[in-house]
Structures are given as structure tokens and as C-alpha cells.
Coordinates of C-alpha atoms in Angstrom, one line a residue:
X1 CA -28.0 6.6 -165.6
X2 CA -27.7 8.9 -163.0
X3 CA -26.5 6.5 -159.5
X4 CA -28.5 3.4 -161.0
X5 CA -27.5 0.8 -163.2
X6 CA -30.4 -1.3 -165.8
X7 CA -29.8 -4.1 -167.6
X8 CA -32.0 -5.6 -170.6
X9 CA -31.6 -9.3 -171.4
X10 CA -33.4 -11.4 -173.5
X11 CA -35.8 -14.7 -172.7
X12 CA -38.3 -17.0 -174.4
X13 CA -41.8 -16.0 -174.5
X14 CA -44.2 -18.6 -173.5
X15 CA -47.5 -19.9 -173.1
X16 CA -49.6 -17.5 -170.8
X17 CA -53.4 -16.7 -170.7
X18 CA -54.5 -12.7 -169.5
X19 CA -57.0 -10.9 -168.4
X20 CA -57.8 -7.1 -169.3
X21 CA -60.2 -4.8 -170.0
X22 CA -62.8 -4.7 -171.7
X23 CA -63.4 -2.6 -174.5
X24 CA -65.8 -2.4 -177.7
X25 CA -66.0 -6.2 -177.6
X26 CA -62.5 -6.9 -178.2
X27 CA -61.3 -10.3 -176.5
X28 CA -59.1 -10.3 -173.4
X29 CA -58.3 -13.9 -172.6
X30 CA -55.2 -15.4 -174.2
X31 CA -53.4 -18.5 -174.5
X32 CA -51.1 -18.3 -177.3
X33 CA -49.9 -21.8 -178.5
X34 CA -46.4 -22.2 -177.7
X35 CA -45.4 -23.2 -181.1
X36 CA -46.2 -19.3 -181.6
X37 CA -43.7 -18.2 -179.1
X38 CA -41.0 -16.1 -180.5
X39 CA -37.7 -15.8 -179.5
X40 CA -36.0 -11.9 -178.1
X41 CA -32.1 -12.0 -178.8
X42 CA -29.6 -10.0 -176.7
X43 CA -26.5 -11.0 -177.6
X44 CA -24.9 -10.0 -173.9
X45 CA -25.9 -8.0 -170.8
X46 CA -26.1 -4.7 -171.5
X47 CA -25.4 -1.5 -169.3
X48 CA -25.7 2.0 -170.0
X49 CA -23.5 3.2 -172.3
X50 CA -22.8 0.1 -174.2
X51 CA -25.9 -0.1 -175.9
X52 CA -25.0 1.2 -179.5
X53 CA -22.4 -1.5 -179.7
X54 CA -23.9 -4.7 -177.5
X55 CA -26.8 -4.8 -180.4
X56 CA -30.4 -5.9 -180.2
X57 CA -32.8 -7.7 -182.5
X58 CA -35.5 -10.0 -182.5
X59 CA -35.6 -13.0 -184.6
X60 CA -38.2 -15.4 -186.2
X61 CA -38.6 -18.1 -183.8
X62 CA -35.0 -19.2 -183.5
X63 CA -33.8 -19.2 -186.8
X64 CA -31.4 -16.2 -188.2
X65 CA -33.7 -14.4 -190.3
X66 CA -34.4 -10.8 -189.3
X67 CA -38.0 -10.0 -188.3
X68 CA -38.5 -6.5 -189.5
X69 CA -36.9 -3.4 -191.6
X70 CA -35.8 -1.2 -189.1
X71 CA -33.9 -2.5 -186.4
X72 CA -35.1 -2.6 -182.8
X73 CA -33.4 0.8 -181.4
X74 CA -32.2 2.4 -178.1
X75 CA -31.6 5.5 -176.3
X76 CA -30.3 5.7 -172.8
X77 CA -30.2 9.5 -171.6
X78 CA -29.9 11.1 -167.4
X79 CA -34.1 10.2 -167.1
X80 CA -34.4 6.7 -168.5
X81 CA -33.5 4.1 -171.3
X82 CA -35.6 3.6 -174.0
X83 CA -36.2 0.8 -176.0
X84 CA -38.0 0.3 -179.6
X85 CA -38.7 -2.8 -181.4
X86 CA -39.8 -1.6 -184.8
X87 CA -42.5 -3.0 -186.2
X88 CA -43.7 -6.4 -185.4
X89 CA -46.3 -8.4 -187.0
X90 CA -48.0 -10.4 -184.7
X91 CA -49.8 -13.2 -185.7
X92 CA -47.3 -13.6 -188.9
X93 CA -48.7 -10.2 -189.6
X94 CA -47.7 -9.4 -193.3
X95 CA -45.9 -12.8 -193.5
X96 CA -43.5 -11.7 -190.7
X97 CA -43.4 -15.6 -189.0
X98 CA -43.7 -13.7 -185.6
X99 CA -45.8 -15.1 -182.9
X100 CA -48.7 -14.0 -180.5
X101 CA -46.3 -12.5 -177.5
X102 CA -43.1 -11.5 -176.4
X103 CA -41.2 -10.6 -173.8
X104 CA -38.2 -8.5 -172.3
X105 CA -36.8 -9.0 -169.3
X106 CA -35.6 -6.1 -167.0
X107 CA -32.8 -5.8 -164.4
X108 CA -34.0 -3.1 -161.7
X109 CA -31.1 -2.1 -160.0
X110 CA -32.6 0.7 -157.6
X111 CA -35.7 0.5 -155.8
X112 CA -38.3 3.0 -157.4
X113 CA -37.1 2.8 -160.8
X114 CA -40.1 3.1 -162.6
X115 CA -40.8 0.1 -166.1
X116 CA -43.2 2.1 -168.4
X117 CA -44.4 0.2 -171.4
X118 CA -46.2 1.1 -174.2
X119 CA -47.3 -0.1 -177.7
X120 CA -47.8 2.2 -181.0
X121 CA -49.3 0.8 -184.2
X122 CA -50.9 3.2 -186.8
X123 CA -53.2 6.1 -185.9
X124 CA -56.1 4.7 -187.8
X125 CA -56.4 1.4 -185.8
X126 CA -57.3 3.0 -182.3
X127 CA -59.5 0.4 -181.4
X128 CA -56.9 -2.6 -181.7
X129 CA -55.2 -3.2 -178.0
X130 CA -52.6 -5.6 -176.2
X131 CA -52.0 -6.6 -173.6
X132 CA -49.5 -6.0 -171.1
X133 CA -48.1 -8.1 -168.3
X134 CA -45.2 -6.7 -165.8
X135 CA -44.0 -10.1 -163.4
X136 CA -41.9 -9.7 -160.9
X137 CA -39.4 -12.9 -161.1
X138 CA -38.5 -12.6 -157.8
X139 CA -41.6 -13.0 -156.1
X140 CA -43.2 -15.1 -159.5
X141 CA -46.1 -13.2 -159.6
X142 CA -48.2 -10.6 -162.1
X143 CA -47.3 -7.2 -160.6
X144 CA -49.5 -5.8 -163.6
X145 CA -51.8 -7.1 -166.3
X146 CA -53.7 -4.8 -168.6
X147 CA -54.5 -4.2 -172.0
X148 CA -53.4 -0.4 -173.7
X149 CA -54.4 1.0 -176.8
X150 CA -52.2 3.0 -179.2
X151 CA -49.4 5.1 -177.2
X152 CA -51.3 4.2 -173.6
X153 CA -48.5 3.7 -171.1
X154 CA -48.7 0.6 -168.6
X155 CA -46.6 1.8 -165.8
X156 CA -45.0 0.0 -162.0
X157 CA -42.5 1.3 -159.9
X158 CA -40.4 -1.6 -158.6
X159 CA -40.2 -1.8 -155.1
X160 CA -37.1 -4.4 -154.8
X161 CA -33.9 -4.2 -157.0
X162 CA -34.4 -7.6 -159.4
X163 CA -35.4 -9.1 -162.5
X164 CA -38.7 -8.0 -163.8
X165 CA -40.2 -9.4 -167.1
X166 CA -42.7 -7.1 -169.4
X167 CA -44.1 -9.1 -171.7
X168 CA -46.6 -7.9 -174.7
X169 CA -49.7 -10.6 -176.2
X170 CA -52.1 -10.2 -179.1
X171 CA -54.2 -13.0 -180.3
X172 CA -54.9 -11.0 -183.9
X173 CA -53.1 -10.2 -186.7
X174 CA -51.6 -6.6 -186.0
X175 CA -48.6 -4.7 -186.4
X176 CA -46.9 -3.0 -183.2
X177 CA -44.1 -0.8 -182.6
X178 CA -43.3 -2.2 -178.4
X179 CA -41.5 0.1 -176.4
X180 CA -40.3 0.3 -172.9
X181 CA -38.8 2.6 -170.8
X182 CA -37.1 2.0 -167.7
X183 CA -37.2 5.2 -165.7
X184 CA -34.2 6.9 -162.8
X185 CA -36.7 7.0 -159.5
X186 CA -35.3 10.8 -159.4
X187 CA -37.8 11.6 -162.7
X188 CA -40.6 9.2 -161.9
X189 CA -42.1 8.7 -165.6
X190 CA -43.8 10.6 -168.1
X191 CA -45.6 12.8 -165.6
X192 CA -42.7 14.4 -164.3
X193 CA -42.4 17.1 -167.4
X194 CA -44.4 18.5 -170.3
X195 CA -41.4 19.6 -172.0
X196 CA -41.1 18.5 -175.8
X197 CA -37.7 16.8 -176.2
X198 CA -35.9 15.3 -179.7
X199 CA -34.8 11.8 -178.5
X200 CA -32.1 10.0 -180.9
X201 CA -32.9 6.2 -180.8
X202 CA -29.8 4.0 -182.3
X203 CA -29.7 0.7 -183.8
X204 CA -26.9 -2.2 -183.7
X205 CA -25.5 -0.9 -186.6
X206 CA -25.4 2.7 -185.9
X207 CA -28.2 4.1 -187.8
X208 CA -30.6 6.5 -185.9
X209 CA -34.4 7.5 -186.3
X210 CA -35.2 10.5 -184.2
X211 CA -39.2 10.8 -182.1
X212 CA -40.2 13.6 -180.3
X213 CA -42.1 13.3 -176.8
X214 CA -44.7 15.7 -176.1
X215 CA -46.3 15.1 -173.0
X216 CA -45.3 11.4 -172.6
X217 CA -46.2 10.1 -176.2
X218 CA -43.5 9.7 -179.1
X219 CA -43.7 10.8 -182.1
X220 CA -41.2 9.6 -184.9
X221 CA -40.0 12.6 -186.8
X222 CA -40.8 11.8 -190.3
X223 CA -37.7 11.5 -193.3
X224 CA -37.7 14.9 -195.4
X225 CA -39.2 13.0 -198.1
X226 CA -42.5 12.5 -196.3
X227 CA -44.1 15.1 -196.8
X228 CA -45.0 15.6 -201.2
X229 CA -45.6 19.2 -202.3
X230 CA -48.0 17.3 -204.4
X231 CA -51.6 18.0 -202.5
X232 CA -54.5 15.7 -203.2
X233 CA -57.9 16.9 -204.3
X234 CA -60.6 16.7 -201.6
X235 CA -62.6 15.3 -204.1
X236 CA -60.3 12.3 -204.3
X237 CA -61.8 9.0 -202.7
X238 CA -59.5 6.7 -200.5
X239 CA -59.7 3.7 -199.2
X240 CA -58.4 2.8 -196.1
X241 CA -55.2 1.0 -197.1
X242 CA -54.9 4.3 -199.2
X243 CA -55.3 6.4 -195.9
X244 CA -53.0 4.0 -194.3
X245 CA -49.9 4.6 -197.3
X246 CA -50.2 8.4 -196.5
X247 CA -49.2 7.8 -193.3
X248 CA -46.0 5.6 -193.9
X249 CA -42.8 6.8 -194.1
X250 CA -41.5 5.2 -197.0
X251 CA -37.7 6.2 -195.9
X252 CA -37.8 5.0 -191.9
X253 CA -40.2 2.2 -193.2
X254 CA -42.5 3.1 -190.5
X255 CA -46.0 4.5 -189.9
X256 CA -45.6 8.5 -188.6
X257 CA -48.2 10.9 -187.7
X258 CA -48.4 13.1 -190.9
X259 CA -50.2 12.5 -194.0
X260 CA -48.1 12.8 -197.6
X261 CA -50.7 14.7 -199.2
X262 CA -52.5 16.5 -197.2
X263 CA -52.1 19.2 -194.1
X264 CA -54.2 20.5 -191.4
X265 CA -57.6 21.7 -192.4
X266 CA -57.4 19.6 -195.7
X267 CA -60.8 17.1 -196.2
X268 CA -60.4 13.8 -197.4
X269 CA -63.0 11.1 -198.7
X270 CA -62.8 7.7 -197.1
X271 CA -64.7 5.6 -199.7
X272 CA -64.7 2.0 -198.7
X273 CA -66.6 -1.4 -198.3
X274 CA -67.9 -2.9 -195.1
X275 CA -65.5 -6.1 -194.7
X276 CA -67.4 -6.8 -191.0
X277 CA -70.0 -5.4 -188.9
X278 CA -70.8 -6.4 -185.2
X279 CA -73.4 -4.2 -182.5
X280 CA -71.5 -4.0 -179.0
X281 CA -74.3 -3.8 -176.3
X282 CA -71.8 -3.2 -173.9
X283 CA -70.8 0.6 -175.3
X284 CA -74.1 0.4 -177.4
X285 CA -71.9 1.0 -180.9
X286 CA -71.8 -0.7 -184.0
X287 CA -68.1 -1.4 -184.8
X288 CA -67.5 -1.9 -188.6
X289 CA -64.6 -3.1 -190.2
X290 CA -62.5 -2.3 -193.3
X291 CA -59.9 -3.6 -195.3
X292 CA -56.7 -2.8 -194.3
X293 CA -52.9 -3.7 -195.1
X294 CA -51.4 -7.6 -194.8
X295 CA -55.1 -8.7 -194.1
X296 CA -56.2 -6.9 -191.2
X297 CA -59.2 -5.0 -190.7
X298 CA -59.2 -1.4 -189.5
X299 CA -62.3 -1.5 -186.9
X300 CA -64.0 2.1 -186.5
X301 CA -66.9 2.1 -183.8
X302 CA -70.2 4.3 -184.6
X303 CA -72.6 5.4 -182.1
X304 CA -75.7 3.5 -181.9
X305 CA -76.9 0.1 -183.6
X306 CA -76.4 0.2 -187.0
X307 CA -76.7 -2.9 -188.3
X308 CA -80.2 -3.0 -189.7
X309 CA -79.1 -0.2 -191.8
X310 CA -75.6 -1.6 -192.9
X311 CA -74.2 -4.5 -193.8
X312 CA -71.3 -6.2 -195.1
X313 CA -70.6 -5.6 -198.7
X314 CA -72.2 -1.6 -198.4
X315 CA -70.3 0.9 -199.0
X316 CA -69.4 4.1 -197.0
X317 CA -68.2 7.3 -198.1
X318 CA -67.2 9.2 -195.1
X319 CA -65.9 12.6 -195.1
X320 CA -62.7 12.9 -192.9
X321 CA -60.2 16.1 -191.7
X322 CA -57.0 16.3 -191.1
X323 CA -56.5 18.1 -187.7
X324 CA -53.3 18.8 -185.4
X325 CA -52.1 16.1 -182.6
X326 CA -49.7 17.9 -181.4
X327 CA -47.0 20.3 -182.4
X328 CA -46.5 19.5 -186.6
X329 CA -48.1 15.9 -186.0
X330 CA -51.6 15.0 -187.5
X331 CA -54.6 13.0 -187.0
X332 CA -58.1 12.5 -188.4
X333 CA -60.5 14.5 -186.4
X334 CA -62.9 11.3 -186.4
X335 CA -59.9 9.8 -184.6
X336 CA -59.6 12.4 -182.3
X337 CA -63.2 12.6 -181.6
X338 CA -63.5 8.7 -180.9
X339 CA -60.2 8.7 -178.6
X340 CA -61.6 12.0 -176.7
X341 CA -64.9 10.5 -176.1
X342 CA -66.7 7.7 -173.9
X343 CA -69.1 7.8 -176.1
X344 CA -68.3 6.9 -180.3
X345 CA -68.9 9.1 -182.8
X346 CA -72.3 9.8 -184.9
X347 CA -71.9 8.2 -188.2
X348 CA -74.4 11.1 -189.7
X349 CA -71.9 13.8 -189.0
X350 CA -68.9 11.8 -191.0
X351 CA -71.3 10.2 -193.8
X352 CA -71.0 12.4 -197.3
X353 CA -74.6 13.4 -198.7

């Protein structure tokens, strides 16, 4: 790092309760039971440089078993180091043992170093949030506390050299991908460039998984198996696990922002049973629930109140395209209508006649 020096080390999480806010009536208040806490290994304190060889990985609780496929990676570069878990189910998420929160803690060696923190989980479960608390150990209070959606960055710019602890909580069953970077003050965070850069992120072991950032979010760059030259018909109906396979990587093990079978401009049929419906008064939409992998729901809100015309056990056929979100990455264009928008989409203009 250009004149500064940051150090990651590891802690317990433990019991703490949040506040956020508050968003298509998704709770905010949190206090995981500490039997739940889980347990971030660094085996020693790390500077720049020494990363690819001091190793990092997070454990179930505190026994020796491994938590997830890909290893937690890193990438220190001039601008910032980087950090990536992998995936993480909370919540024992796909029988993962893991628990409802976890925390890093942070050495700030220069004042105006900016912590940026961020969580990523699949494109299709917009709605789903964490929250995010930056403490600053020295003063032992909450600097920050906020919830962030998929690839929303929760930023502070330390003003004393110190410890500083980031820790992540989710009280539902969900799969994240926590990252955090720890900025030089000369850059000052994602605002600083627009330029699209490759960023090689390295494991314990040596094996590396590359992402591109465009305009502060990360992209990984899928494995050159992704992508099949074997195109779906848009006749074909999905479900949503089914919508959720085409965008996992089956190489990097991880979700990534392009479909298998389908590109830009392609339609595809969402055809799938209501597992939960609930009215929100608060954004006045009717968030409905489908099934979705290791026994989570994928929550979609609609426009409107729609439960006197839906229920639980109906089924919806919605018609869906693939659109760009940015550079050769993809999304659904009812995601990118519902993230672009205060206001959720019409269920008419998705529903097939």
C-alpha cells in the first residue's frame, strides 16, 4: 500500500442486536443467539504483501471443518486490499453450520483510509439485505449501522489510526459472498474512478478467481465453461431454482452474472408456485415468495395489493428478459426495473397471457 500499512486479524462474532432500514417489510432488529456465533480464522497478522502465503479461512464454529468451496480470497493492489469470503450460508444455509453474523477486524494504520464493505448474493434475490455494523474499538462505539442490499457499499473513513471491526448479521437463511475493502486515503473509495479494471483475488493455496469492477461493483469473470452453445427455447418454463442454476458457475462454484443458456435479448418463462405472499402497506406492494435453493425463498415485490387475487399455492407464469448489466454481464430486466425504481414493478406487464 502506497505509505500505509493495514492489517486484517480475526475475532469472535458475538451477540449484538441492530437497527437499519427499512425496506419492503423485511426485519431490522437482531439478536443472534450466541450459540450461532461463528468463528473468523487468521492464522497470523497479515501486511501487504504477505497475504497469498499468511492464508485465510473461516471455519464452522470452532471446529476444523471448512465452511465453503472456494476459499475466502485477497487482492492487495496501490488503491486498496480486498477481501472475499466466498459464499457463506447463514443461518446453516444449505447445511453449512454457519451462524447469523460475523465479523473482521481491521487495523487502520493512516488516518483517512477509507473501510468499504459490501455483500453479494445472487442477482435474483434483490430484496434480501444485511446488515452492516463498522465499531470503532477504540472509542467502543457503532461508527456505522445499516443494512445494504446486493453489491450496496457501506462506507467510513477512519479518522484515527486503530482497530476497527466490520461485522455482517442476517437473521434468515441466505447465502452471501462478504467483501471488504480497505481503501489508501490518496484514492478515497469506489468514487474516485469509473475505469473497468480485472482484479486477480488469491486464495491460501494459490488458486485465483478473477472479477471485474465497473463503477464500484464486482463482477466475477465467469470459467470458459459457463457459457453452453446449447440455447434454450423461449418456450421453455423455469422455475426459479432453474433460473437460479443458469446463473452458477459450476467451475468457480459461485453465482456470476450471466445466464448458461441464454444471451441478451433472449425471453425466458418463469413458471412457478407462490410459496408466500404478504401486502407491505409501507411501499404499498405485495411481495411474493418462491422456492428457491437450500430452502430459501426468492421474494419478488409487485406493485399494488395483490393478495385478493393470489395466493399461496397459485401459480405464475411470468415472462422474463435477459438484458445487459454492464459490459458482457446480465440481468433480468424485471430485476433491473425493480432495483431502478422506488416504485415495484406492475405484475400485468411480466404476467404471460
Amino acid at each position: 500500500m502506497k505509505n500505509s500499512k493495514i492489517m486484517v486479524t480475526a475475532a469472535l462474532a458475538g451477540l449484538l442486536s441492530v437497527g437499519g432500514f427499512a425496506n419492503y417489510g423485511h426485519a431490522e432488529s437482531m439478536e443472534p443467539d450466541s450459540s450461532n456465533s461463528t468463528q473468523v480464522i487468521e492464522p497470523a497478522a497479515i501486511k501487504p504483501g504477505t497475504w497469498a502465503s499468511a492464508g485465510f479461512k473461516i471455519i464452522k464454529y470452532a471446529s476444523n471443518t471448512w465452511l465453503f468451496h472456494r476459499e475466502a480470497t485477497k487482492s492487495v493492489t496501490a488503491e486498496a486490499i480486498t477481501l472475499s469470503t466466498g459464499d457463506i450460508g447463514f443461518n446453516n444455509n444449505g447445511g453449512s453450520g454457519y451462524g447469523a453474523s460475523t465479523k473482521f477486524q481491521v487495523y487502520v494504520n493512516e488516518i483517512g483510509q477509507l473501510i468499504d464493505a459490501w455483500p453479494e448474493t445472487n442477482i435474483l434475490n434483490y430484496l434480501e439485505k444485511l446488515s452492516i455494523i463498522i465499531t470503532d474499538e477504540q472509542k467502543g462505539t457503532d461508527v456505522v449501522s445499516k443494512t445494504a442490499t446486493h453489491q450496496q457499499h457501506i462506507m467510513y473513513t477512519a479518522n484515527h489510526h486503530g482497530y476497527y471491526t466490520v461485522r455482517w448479521v442476517d437473521e434468515d437463511k441466505m447465502k452471501w459472498d462478504l467483501w471488504l475493502n480497505v481503501w489508501d486515503k490518496a484514492y478515497g473509495g469506489i468514487g474516485t474512478s469509473s475505469a473497468t479494471q480485472i482484479h486477480t483475488l488469491e486464495n491460501a493455496a494459490g488458486d485465483q478467481i478473477k472479477a471485474k469492477k465497473i463503477n464500484g461493483s464486482y463482477y466475477f469473470i465467469p470459467s470458459t465453461d459457463h457459457k453452453s452453445s446449447q440455447k434454450f427455447d423461449e418456450n421453455k418454463s423455469l422455475s426459479m431454482i432453474d433460473i437460479q442454476n443458469q446463473l452458477y458457475d459450476n467451475v468457480l462454484q459461485k453465482d456470476v452474472n450471466q445466464f448458461k443458456n441464454y444471451n441478451v435479448g433472449d425471453k425466458l418463462t418463469l413458471d412457478d408456485s407462490i410459496q408466500s405472499i404478504e401486502y407491505d402497506t409501507q411501499t404499498n406492494s405485495t411481495i411474493i415468495g418462491f422456492k428457491g435453493k437450500d430452502d430459501t425463498l426468492v421474494r419478488w415485490a409487485f406493485n399494488g395489493d395483490l393478495t385478493k387475487e393470489y395466493a399461496e399455492g397459485d401459480v405464475l407464469k411470468l415472462k422474463l428478459t435477459v438484458v445487459t448489466e454492464a459490459s458482457e454481464f446480465e440481468s433480468l430486466d424485471f430485476i433491473q426495473e425493480a432495483t431502478s425504481n422506488t416504485r415495484a414493478p406492475e405484475i400485468t406487464d411480466y404476467l404471460v397471457k
